[in-house]
Amino acid sequence: MKADARTRLKDVYAHPVGRDAIDKVLLQLGRSSFWVRNPVAANLPLGALARLVRPVLGSEFVPSLLTVLADHGDGAATVLEQVAGPRAHRESLWWRHAVFYQVYPRSFADSDGDGIGDLRGLLARLDHLAGLGVDCVWLSPIFDSPNEDMGYDVRDYRAVLAEMGTLADLDELIAGCHERGMRILLDLVVNHTSAEHPWFRAAVADPEGPYGAYYHLLPGSPGEDGSGPPPNNWASFFGGSAWRWIPEARRWALHLFAPGQMDLNWENPQVRAEVAEIVRWWRARGIDGFRLDVINYISKRPGLPDGNEAIGKLMGFPGIEHYFFGPRLHRHLHELRVEGFTRAPGDPPPASTVRERRADGSLGAALPPDEVGVMVGETPGVGVEMARLLSNARREELDLVFNFDVLDGPRQVRWDDYRYDLGYLKAYYLDYLARVGPGDAIALFFDNHDNPRMLSKVLGGKDRDPQLRSALAKALATIQLTLPGTPFLFQGQEIAAVNQDLQVADLQDVESLNRLDELRADDLSDAAALAQVLPGARDHARVPMRWQPGPATGFSTGTPWQHGREDSTGFTVAEQEAAPDSVLAFHRELIRLRRAEPALTRGAFRPLAPRSRTYFGWLRTAVDGATWLIEVNLTDRTVRRPRGLPTAETVLGSPGNGRGPTMAPYECVIARAGGEDPAVRA
């Protein structure tokens, strides 16, 4: 976009990148979009706006915004014309109606008693996932790694971490998933590698050689010994500078994450070729696609300039504007799709392919290989419009992206101790769904390995109340599995997993430990520092799966690598298997219903009472007219239903006593609708 000081704010807001950048600032400031959409503000030239926002955002915010806009042309149409091709209309769309399930292998099931989950443990539990109705299993990293960041620092992309098992175990797991009608994704971490990767070792040994250009290795000032300032002011997401001095190479090395996670230089075509070859190698073994870790960070602005201090203070990380949606991101992703994820003529068939799963849940014969492996992008910092730019089918880049703005409310970040308002979640999805168009897709997720449990964020200190816990778990499942989009469950959601009462000694995650050390350095006591770490600690989601009651929860015959601190009754797989009204039974039945009823996956969407912050209702209508009514009470108190709802017959829900004039706390209803067209009041 060619913008300057005379460009009006409304023109910037009409650009997809401009809208997301401004919306992100508004979210952090706790302001609505009316602040920029009202006629007075909308017609302000950027020069005048720069003067107005200077006290809050600094003098460089508007110039930085203009730079990002210039990276991405005139918006969606321009870039689409550059990269769209005939393959876009031939893509396999199985994932649009699938249910994904994320496994954190280290904490799922341990087969050998060493206290660490492994591939054979997962293999022994595949029937649990198949019985749940899962269509695709996604594994967090299982590649060889020194485990500085629990596998997200890869040492060898073609080897399995010894504590996880062997390549033969993984081949058996791939075949086991396919035989049960489930595809399988791996986690591909290619923004960075471990410092122990052979590429980085070769780069350190010869910074001027070919592998030196695989990374961002920069010399310091003449005579630099590492005691001077780093090349720029970028910050690591795990604390401190994003630069590490490598004495053997006499170079600074960029690491946006842990000091042993060295950022790859994606401007180097050899790096891109290496990544594409890794993808092809795994696709030949039967892997159906990848979740791509922090994939929107791969394109850094040439020259790696200093970040704007005001933006860094607002967003928490100086320099982020130079790589969160970099200038060559679209081209890198499109190239990777074509060169790595797309089967070429003459490619040998994969070792196995998934069996067809029919609408009634029964299995058919093995399906032909997918022409294109699914590409799921983890894209922190990206908003709705940027997500659409990255994942619209016509663009041939990503298929789905994770948009993290849904996980925290206005003016809140992951580390804040607060009660999450489900009214915000409703508003977020209604806004998102109102903006999607042909070829767009949404990934629906609430939990993952990097975030505390949504149940605990909503319930706070009430998360051990069994009635509220179960009701909210079913309500969240209803939202996730019946809104338009592709749901991603994380292990434990199906049994209502909550945060743990962790102690300092329980923390294992590098991010939590680094944050704890920083707070201690500010003279906080252990108790005070822990209180500021626990609300956002990734450790909550990484405790072992609760398979059955007991000290090790059926996860291992040995001592688990991380202790879960919960003594609740009724919230293990074994206990819920025998309870027909359990959270587990609800998930199974809802996924079965979702598969059997096209309206719940392909049907048109119509919200009801959109302005209500306590009631979330919508209709899903299939092509043949079959209509389903879905309702959720978003609060922990009894609320009245809106007037004018259609007549409907409840098929599934909680507490399961029919549809009266009121809804119990976190009550959810999935009902077959009939009768007149509703005219629902807010």
XYZ file of C-alpha atoms in Angstrom, residues 4-658:
655
model
C 2.078 8.616 3.505
C 1.246 11.325 6.028
C -1.701 12.455 3.891
C -3.355 9.025 3.789
C -6.547 8.917 5.821
C -6.967 6.510 8.714
C -10.028 4.883 7.121
C -7.941 3.930 4.072
C -5.330 2.288 6.270
C -8.070 0.481 8.212
C -9.502 -0.811 4.919
C -6.212 -2.589 4.202
C -6.138 -6.089 5.815
C -2.713 -5.602 7.370
C -3.548 -2.078 8.504
C -6.796 -3.216 10.102
C -5.134 -6.007 12.058
C -2.294 -3.787 13.240
C -4.718 -1.121 14.467
C -7.082 -3.702 16.018
C -4.150 -5.234 17.890
C -3.283 -1.861 19.415
C -6.930 -1.229 20.307
C -7.159 -4.635 21.999
C -4.084 -3.915 24.098
C -5.489 -0.491 25.035
C -8.924 -1.949 25.804
C -10.650 0.232 23.194
C -13.303 -0.680 20.632
C -12.952 -0.200 16.892
C -15.359 2.769 17.145
C -12.308 4.810 18.123
C -11.042 4.529 14.546
C -14.310 3.995 12.657
C -16.123 7.129 13.815
C -16.284 9.803 11.089
C -13.936 12.242 12.820
C -11.119 9.777 13.434
C -11.632 7.862 10.176
C -10.951 10.966 8.091
C -7.827 12.011 9.972
C -4.663 12.038 7.850
C -1.901 9.890 9.291
C 0.255 12.923 9.923
C -2.336 14.351 12.295
C -2.922 10.934 13.859
C 0.809 10.569 14.539
C 0.755 13.729 16.635
C -2.306 12.597 18.577
C -0.997 9.117 19.468
C 2.584 10.187 20.187
C 2.100 10.362 23.989
C 0.873 6.737 24.032
C 2.548 5.047 21.065
C 5.639 7.170 20.516
C 6.809 9.083 17.476
C 7.719 6.031 15.372
C 4.459 4.111 15.487
C 2.959 5.581 12.318
C 6.223 5.276 10.296
C 6.508 1.659 11.431
C 2.905 1.029 10.371
C 3.597 2.526 6.954
C 6.618 0.255 6.538
C 4.579 -2.869 7.290
C 1.848 -1.759 4.901
C 4.386 -1.193 2.150
C 5.553 -4.806 2.586
C 2.175 -6.138 1.520
C 1.106 -4.232 -1.552
C -2.463 -3.059 -1.924
C -3.952 -5.849 0.146
C -5.416 -9.225 -0.621
C -6.119 -8.835 -4.337
C -2.618 -7.797 -5.350
C -0.874 -10.660 -3.628
C -3.513 -13.156 -4.737
C -2.850 -12.271 -8.358
C 0.847 -12.866 -7.827
C 0.634 -16.350 -6.328
C -2.751 -17.908 -7.134
C -2.667 -20.884 -9.479
C -4.801 -23.710 -10.842
C -3.999 -26.080 -7.975
C -6.050 -23.943 -5.602
C -9.271 -25.437 -6.984
C -8.102 -29.048 -6.643
C -7.125 -29.075 -2.984
C -8.268 -31.814 -0.680
C -10.613 -30.298 1.878
C -10.958 -33.213 4.331
C -9.599 -31.024 7.140
C -12.438 -28.496 6.841
C -14.844 -30.915 8.557
C -12.345 -32.868 10.669
C -11.782 -32.955 14.427
C -8.094 -32.634 15.319
C -6.605 -33.779 18.613
C -3.256 -32.531 19.894
C -1.088 -34.968 21.831
C 1.789 -33.742 23.976
C 3.690 -37.054 23.735
C 5.876 -36.485 26.768
C 2.755 -36.350 28.938
C 0.278 -38.643 27.190
C 1.237 -42.237 27.995
C 4.473 -43.911 29.139
C 5.070 -47.486 27.932
C 8.374 -48.331 29.622
C 8.076 -46.923 33.149
C 10.749 -44.226 32.833
C 8.181 -41.533 33.644
C 8.309 -39.953 30.183
C 5.550 -40.424 27.650
C 6.564 -42.090 24.406
C 5.354 -43.287 21.018
C 4.533 -46.808 22.135
C 2.487 -45.391 24.990
C 0.520 -43.345 22.486
C 0.156 -46.376 20.233
C -1.435 -48.282 23.119
C -3.958 -45.451 23.619
C -4.975 -44.925 19.981
C -8.286 -46.689 20.568
C -9.192 -43.963 23.056
C -8.750 -41.351 20.318
C -10.543 -43.432 17.695
C -13.407 -44.010 20.146
C -13.578 -40.286 20.793
C -14.144 -39.810 17.067
C -10.939 -37.961 16.229
C -10.114 -37.534 12.530
C -6.496 -36.412 12.865
C -3.847 -36.732 15.586
C -1.247 -33.972 15.902
C 1.920 -34.714 17.857
C 4.034 -32.035 19.503
C 7.722 -32.507 18.540
C 9.178 -35.995 18.721
C 12.356 -35.235 16.740
C 15.815 -35.681 18.243
C 16.499 -32.720 20.531
C 18.592 -31.661 23.542
C 15.233 -30.631 25.079
C 16.115 -27.081 26.030
C 12.521 -26.259 25.050
C 10.901 -29.693 25.298
C 11.600 -30.710 21.704
C 11.038 -27.333 20.065
C 14.811 -27.151 19.594
C 15.445 -29.780 16.901
C 18.839 -31.427 16.510
C 17.891 -33.885 13.752
C 14.695 -33.625 11.692
C 14.951 -37.221 10.492
C 15.483 -38.945 13.838
C 13.201 -39.619 16.813
C 14.173 -38.434 20.281
C 15.544 -41.520 22.071
C 13.220 -41.158 25.076
C 10.247 -41.113 22.672
C 11.191 -44.290 20.792
C 12.476 -45.136 17.339
C 11.645 -44.502 13.698
C 10.166 -48.002 13.614
C 7.844 -47.039 16.493
C 6.784 -43.949 14.595
C 6.149 -45.922 11.418
C 3.938 -48.274 13.433
C 2.112 -45.295 14.943
C 1.483 -43.782 11.495
C 0.052 -47.077 10.253
C -1.975 -47.484 13.466
C -3.594 -44.088 13.032
C -4.385 -44.739 9.372
C -5.872 -48.160 10.114
C -8.252 -46.531 12.626
C -9.388 -43.881 10.155
C -7.232 -41.074 11.592
C -4.628 -38.994 9.815
C -1.480 -37.864 11.610
C 0.409 -34.565 11.733
C 3.830 -33.827 13.175
C 5.068 -30.542 14.580
C 7.638 -28.934 12.279
C 9.852 -26.336 13.964
C 11.733 -24.520 11.193
C 11.892 -20.905 12.311
C 14.881 -22.127 14.286
C 16.990 -25.196 15.037
C 18.873 -26.352 18.080
C 22.382 -24.962 18.484
C 23.410 -28.628 18.411
C 22.061 -29.145 14.891
C 24.852 -30.071 12.422
C 23.992 -27.006 10.339
C 24.678 -24.634 13.234
C 27.806 -26.499 14.302
C 29.144 -26.144 10.764
C 28.209 -22.456 10.782
C 30.120 -21.879 14.013
C 33.140 -23.749 12.683
C 33.187 -21.661 9.484
C 30.963 -18.550 9.622
C 32.063 -17.553 6.126
C 31.269 -21.012 4.736
C 27.959 -22.176 3.240
C 26.299 -22.967 6.580
C 27.100 -19.565 8.027
C 24.393 -18.193 5.731
C 21.844 -20.673 7.156
C 21.527 -18.470 10.261
C 21.594 -14.820 11.275
C 25.262 -14.543 12.315
C 26.519 -10.973 12.576
C 29.945 -9.669 13.600
C 30.227 -7.018 16.256
C 32.282 -3.856 16.140
C 35.952 -4.211 15.179
C 37.671 -6.110 17.945
C 34.326 -7.184 19.369
C 34.635 -9.784 22.112
C 30.973 -10.044 22.950
C 31.095 -7.399 25.668
C 29.557 -4.726 23.451
C 25.921 -4.230 22.490
C 24.132 -6.818 20.330
C 23.267 -5.958 16.702
C 19.802 -4.612 17.562
C 17.332 -4.224 20.423
C 15.161 -7.245 19.635
C 13.973 -9.190 22.673
C 13.673 -12.932 23.165
C 10.240 -14.302 23.958
C 11.857 -16.206 26.811
C 13.486 -13.139 28.348
C 16.497 -10.935 27.687
C 18.105 -10.067 24.386
C 17.366 -12.067 21.236
C 21.118 -12.222 20.549
C 23.783 -14.572 21.850
C 27.516 -14.058 21.427
C 29.232 -17.144 19.965
C 32.908 -16.809 20.920
C 34.144 -19.613 18.637
C 32.633 -17.888 15.617
C 33.149 -14.325 16.875
C 29.608 -13.638 15.812
C 26.299 -12.665 17.339
C 23.552 -15.244 16.652
C 19.842 -14.440 16.602
C 17.493 -16.488 18.804
C 13.937 -15.250 19.246
C 13.385 -17.992 21.824
C 15.838 -19.855 24.100
C 19.596 -19.238 23.716
C 19.945 -22.685 22.139
C 17.227 -22.092 19.525
C 19.000 -20.404 16.632
C 16.860 -18.617 14.032
C 17.238 -19.836 10.463
C 17.800 -17.376 7.623
C 14.891 -18.033 5.259
C 16.272 -15.525 2.750
C 18.791 -18.251 1.901
C 17.238 -20.454 -0.835
C 19.258 -23.440 0.402
C 17.493 -23.226 3.784
C 14.123 -23.262 2.057
C 15.182 -26.231 -0.082
C 16.333 -28.151 3.013
C 12.979 -27.585 4.752
C 11.024 -28.679 1.673
C 13.092 -31.859 1.457
C 12.399 -32.638 5.140
C 8.669 -32.337 4.455
C 8.871 -34.618 1.399
C 10.840 -37.207 3.398
C 8.148 -37.413 6.072
C 5.298 -37.351 3.584
C 6.799 -40.458 1.965
C 6.674 -42.179 5.377
C 2.923 -41.499 5.556
C 2.742 -38.242 7.526
C -0.332 -36.331 6.336
C 0.903 -32.822 7.074
C 2.464 -30.584 9.688
C 1.631 -27.976 12.240
C 4.241 -25.288 11.539
C 5.633 -23.704 14.691
C 5.710 -19.851 14.791
C 5.767 -20.006 11.002
C 4.862 -16.336 10.522
C 8.228 -15.367 12.051
C 10.358 -16.846 9.249
C 10.608 -13.645 7.182
C 12.708 -10.989 8.922
C 13.080 -7.460 7.583
C 16.356 -7.105 5.646
C 19.012 -5.409 7.717
C 17.344 -6.465 10.980
C 16.717 -2.862 12.142
C 16.025 -1.832 15.715
C 12.460 -2.223 16.902
C 10.311 0.713 17.886
C 10.517 1.090 21.663
C 6.894 2.218 22.081
C 5.593 -0.723 20.037
C 7.884 -3.021 22.001
C 6.504 -1.713 25.278
C 2.915 -2.058 24.086
C 3.311 -5.569 22.634
C 5.944 -6.759 25.122
C 8.724 -7.509 22.628
C 10.861 -4.849 20.890
C 11.458 -5.656 17.236
C 8.324 -7.733 16.685
C 7.042 -5.433 13.935
C 10.009 -6.505 11.800
C 9.157 -10.206 11.644
C 5.634 -11.072 12.854
C 4.342 -10.608 9.283
C 7.540 -10.174 7.315
C 7.941 -8.851 3.778
C 8.517 -12.235 2.069
C 6.296 -14.412 4.239
C 3.704 -15.103 1.527
C 6.309 -16.169 -1.000
C 8.145 -18.421 1.440
C 4.924 -20.217 2.398
C 3.734 -20.609 -1.170
C 7.098 -22.025 -2.199
C 7.098 -24.477 0.710
C 3.602 -25.659 -0.228
C 4.592 -26.291 -3.835
C 8.058 -27.723 -3.228
C 7.431 -29.664 -0.017
C 3.763 -30.379 0.660
C 2.523 -31.052 -2.890
C 2.963 -34.475 -4.442
C 4.869 -34.317 -7.701
C 4.098 -36.592 -10.669
C 5.960 -39.832 -10.220
C 6.357 -39.519 -6.447
C 6.229 -42.981 -4.838
C 3.089 -43.647 -2.784
C 3.382 -43.063 0.968
C 3.981 -46.027 3.235
C 0.289 -45.966 4.221
C -2.804 -43.816 3.816
C -5.846 -43.273 5.980
C -8.946 -45.462 5.749
C -12.191 -43.741 4.874
C -14.417 -42.944 7.827
C -18.065 -42.778 6.840
C -20.797 -40.566 8.241
C -21.932 -43.318 10.601
C -18.384 -43.756 11.933
C -17.680 -47.056 10.192
C -14.445 -47.517 8.250
C -13.927 -48.203 4.566
C -10.907 -48.913 2.397
C -7.673 -46.931 2.378
C -8.007 -43.624 0.522
C -5.670 -42.417 -2.242
C -2.764 -40.214 -1.083
C -3.657 -36.577 -0.462
C -2.360 -34.403 -3.265
C -1.314 -31.717 -0.779
C -0.384 -32.295 2.856
C -2.267 -30.110 5.294
C -0.418 -26.986 6.476
C -1.507 -25.682 9.878
C 0.276 -22.527 10.942
C 0.948 -21.320 14.448
C 0.834 -17.564 13.834
C 1.177 -15.523 17.051
C 0.431 -11.833 16.648
C -1.620 -12.300 13.487
C -5.177 -10.947 13.451
C -8.286 -11.931 11.518
C -7.401 -10.257 8.230
C -3.787 -11.420 8.226
C -5.034 -14.921 9.025
C -7.281 -14.742 5.973
C -4.368 -13.578 3.835
C -2.278 -16.530 4.985
C -4.920 -19.240 4.718
C -7.407 -18.447 1.955
C -7.508 -21.474 -0.360
C -6.884 -19.397 -3.484
C -3.510 -18.281 -2.171
C -1.963 -21.755 -1.821
C -0.123 -20.949 1.387
C -1.405 -22.269 4.721
C -4.674 -24.177 5.156
C -5.432 -23.146 8.733
C -3.886 -20.752 11.220
C -4.076 -20.409 14.980
C -5.212 -16.905 15.904
C -4.385 -16.327 19.570
C -6.423 -13.175 20.104
C -9.322 -15.351 21.277
C -7.380 -16.570 24.323
C -7.170 -13.313 26.278
C -9.589 -10.435 26.639
C -8.993 -6.714 26.108
C -5.962 -5.298 27.970
C -5.061 -8.789 29.180
C -2.105 -11.033 28.451
C -1.442 -14.643 29.293
C 0.382 -13.851 32.539
C -2.434 -11.786 34.027
C -4.466 -13.285 36.867
C -8.078 -12.587 35.875
C -11.414 -14.263 35.098
C -11.882 -14.671 31.356
C -15.236 -13.352 30.106
C -16.957 -15.706 27.661
C -18.879 -12.691 26.379
C -15.602 -11.629 24.752
C -15.207 -15.076 23.199
C -18.675 -14.769 21.656
C -17.960 -11.278 20.317
C -14.633 -12.425 18.909
C -16.121 -15.328 16.947
C -19.121 -13.384 15.705
C -16.780 -10.720 14.363
C -14.484 -13.340 12.786
C -17.342 -15.263 11.173
C -18.882 -12.070 9.808
C -15.650 -11.366 7.926
C -14.876 -14.745 6.353
C -15.493 -15.311 2.682
C -15.134 -18.090 0.092
C -11.997 -20.106 0.653
C -11.517 -18.945 4.250
C -11.336 -21.364 7.168
C -11.114 -20.973 10.945
C -9.233 -23.115 13.449
C -11.252 -23.330 16.689
C -9.135 -23.934 19.795
C -9.127 -23.041 23.485
C -6.316 -25.188 24.971
C -2.868 -26.211 23.803
C 0.565 -27.029 25.201
C 1.552 -23.332 25.426
C -1.378 -21.932 27.386
C -3.133 -22.463 30.712
C -6.431 -24.311 30.643
C -9.442 -22.317 29.480
C -11.655 -23.944 32.132
C -9.498 -22.404 34.854
C -9.245 -19.034 33.117
C -13.042 -18.819 33.075
C -13.821 -20.363 36.465
C -10.862 -19.049 38.459
C -10.991 -20.403 42.008
C -14.211 -22.302 41.214
C -12.468 -24.694 38.818
C -12.552 -27.535 41.358
C -16.332 -27.325 41.680
C -17.321 -30.559 39.887
C -20.709 -29.294 38.726
C -19.439 -26.014 37.251
C -16.349 -27.708 35.847
C -18.356 -30.323 33.973
C -20.977 -27.873 32.761
C -18.402 -25.418 31.422
C -16.403 -28.205 29.747
C -19.543 -29.273 27.873
C -20.386 -25.662 26.993
C -16.921 -25.052 25.533
C -17.115 -28.327 23.597
C -20.463 -27.229 22.173
C -19.003 -23.937 20.966
C -15.881 -25.558 19.569
C -17.589 -28.453 17.808
C -20.651 -26.737 16.329
C -19.465 -23.276 15.246
C -18.301 -23.064 11.612
C -14.631 -24.040 11.615
C -12.151 -26.813 12.284
C -11.839 -27.745 15.976
C -8.510 -28.611 17.618
C -8.888 -30.410 20.941
C -5.924 -30.692 23.300
C -5.378 -33.777 25.423
C -7.451 -33.653 28.588
C -10.187 -31.378 27.278
C -12.414 -34.423 26.877
C -12.252 -35.037 30.654
C -12.376 -31.342 31.737
C -8.711 -30.830 32.583
C -7.918 -27.750 34.687
C -4.821 -25.888 35.865
C -2.691 -27.466 38.569
C -1.682 -26.168 42.007
C 1.986 -26.134 41.037
C 4.866 -25.300 43.337
C 8.204 -23.742 42.365
C 9.806 -27.205 42.276
C 7.147 -28.393 39.796
C 8.042 -25.869 37.096
C 9.840 -27.524 34.181
C 9.213 -25.172 31.267
C 12.083 -22.901 30.220
C 9.770 -19.905 29.777
C 8.261 -20.253 33.253
C 11.674 -20.766 34.849
C 13.185 -17.748 33.091
C 10.269 -15.558 34.130
C 10.599 -16.803 37.716
C 14.319 -15.903 37.723
C 13.605 -12.415 36.360
C 11.045 -11.784 39.105
C 13.427 -13.091 41.766
C 16.054 -10.698 40.414
C 13.575 -7.894 41.160
C 13.732 -8.985 44.825
C 10.399 -10.788 44.836
C 10.062 -13.731 47.191
C 9.519 -17.189 45.721
C 5.856 -17.023 46.697
C 5.339 -13.588 45.131
C 7.241 -14.550 41.982
C 5.320 -17.803 41.618
C 2.033 -15.909 41.939
C 3.001 -13.914 38.837
C 4.146 -16.989 36.891
C 1.325 -19.446 37.543
C -1.498 -17.633 35.686
C 0.346 -18.109 32.380
C 2.617 -21.078 33.031
C 2.773 -23.579 30.190
C 3.365 -26.313 32.782
C -0.381 -26.454 33.568
C -1.141 -28.033 30.194
C 1.872 -30.346 30.258
C 1.134 -32.449 33.321
C 0.507 -36.127 32.504
C -2.868 -37.227 31.174
C -5.211 -38.450 33.919
C -6.151 -41.945 32.771
C -7.216 -43.366 36.132
C -7.168 -42.483 39.849
C -3.883 -42.918 41.670
C -0.537 -41.185 42.234
C 0.678 -41.661 38.647
C -2.855 -41.394 37.130
C -2.287 -44.453 34.936
C 0.228 -42.476 32.895
C 3.273 -44.467 33.998
C 4.356 -47.325 36.229
C 7.275 -45.132 37.290
C 7.583 -41.585 38.599
C 6.138 -39.083 36.098
C 8.556 -36.498 34.752
C 6.177 -33.791 35.953
C 3.751 -34.038 38.825
C 0.108 -33.131 38.441
C -1.271 -31.764 41.673
C -4.937 -32.657 41.632
C -6.908 -35.016 43.835
C -10.384 -34.490 42.361
C -12.773 -37.401 41.957
C -14.498 -38.126 38.665
C -12.074 -36.428 36.285
C -10.060 -39.305 34.864
C -10.742 -41.296 31.705
C -11.511 -44.476 33.670
C -14.037 -42.754 35.932
C -15.785 -41.001 33.056
C -15.938 -44.122 30.876
C -18.592 -45.535 33.199
C -20.639 -42.330 33.539
C -23.174 -41.695 30.754
C -23.465 -38.000 31.636
C -19.698 -37.414 31.856
C -17.706 -34.830 29.924
C -16.042 -37.672 28.010
C -19.386 -39.184 27.010
C -20.596 -35.742 25.916
C -17.569 -35.230 23.661
C -18.031 -38.642 22.074
C -21.716 -38.111 21.411
C -21.266 -34.582 20.099
C -18.478 -35.627 17.705
C -20.656 -38.527 16.518
C -23.564 -36.140 15.957
C -21.275 -33.675 14.190
C -20.188 -36.361 11.735
C -23.714 -37.593 11.076
C -25.374 -34.205 10.554
C -24.017 -32.137 7.626
C -25.633 -28.987 9.030
C -23.168 -29.014 11.937
C -20.117 -28.897 9.671
C -21.233 -27.517 6.302
C -24.427 -25.694 7.228
C -25.079 -21.972 7.004
C -24.576 -20.034 10.240
C -26.989 -17.523 11.737
C -26.389 -15.975 15.170
C -29.284 -15.360 17.567
C -29.393 -12.483 20.060
C -25.959 -11.286 18.920
C -25.792 -8.397 21.405
C -26.346 -10.533 24.497
C -23.240 -11.091 26.632
C -24.803 -13.967 28.578
C -26.571 -16.010 25.897
C -24.787 -17.458 22.852
C -27.165 -19.006 20.337
C -27.008 -19.822 16.653
C -28.639 -21.847 13.888
C -26.845 -24.201 11.487
C -28.864 -25.014 8.363
C -27.993 -27.646 5.766
C -28.695 -27.398 2.041
C -31.730 -29.665 2.457
C -33.179 -27.303 5.068
C -32.362 -29.399 8.145
C -31.743 -26.882 10.930
C -30.082 -27.195 14.319
C -30.371 -24.782 17.215
C -27.337 -24.456 19.495
C -27.495 -22.548 22.778
C -24.938 -21.830 25.499
C -25.281 -19.932 28.767
C -21.979 -18.039 28.987
C -22.187 -17.434 32.733
C -22.090 -19.226 36.082
C -25.583 -18.035 36.952
C -29.102 -18.809 35.728
C -30.184 -16.625 32.783
C -33.411 -16.217 30.843
C -33.626 -17.355 27.264
C -34.313 -14.617 24.694
C -37.807 -14.350 23.305
C -38.670 -15.523 19.807
C -36.524 -18.662 19.643
C -37.668 -21.422 17.277
C -39.295 -24.558 18.560
C -36.709 -27.299 18.850
C -36.282 -30.830 20.143
C -33.240 -31.267 22.387
C -30.929 -34.050 21.219
C -27.914 -33.400 23.424
C -27.064 -30.996 26.179
C -26.617 -30.229 29.837
C -28.233 -30.543 32.281
C -30.466 -32.532 29.914
C -33.855 -31.558 31.302
C -35.355 -29.949 28.203
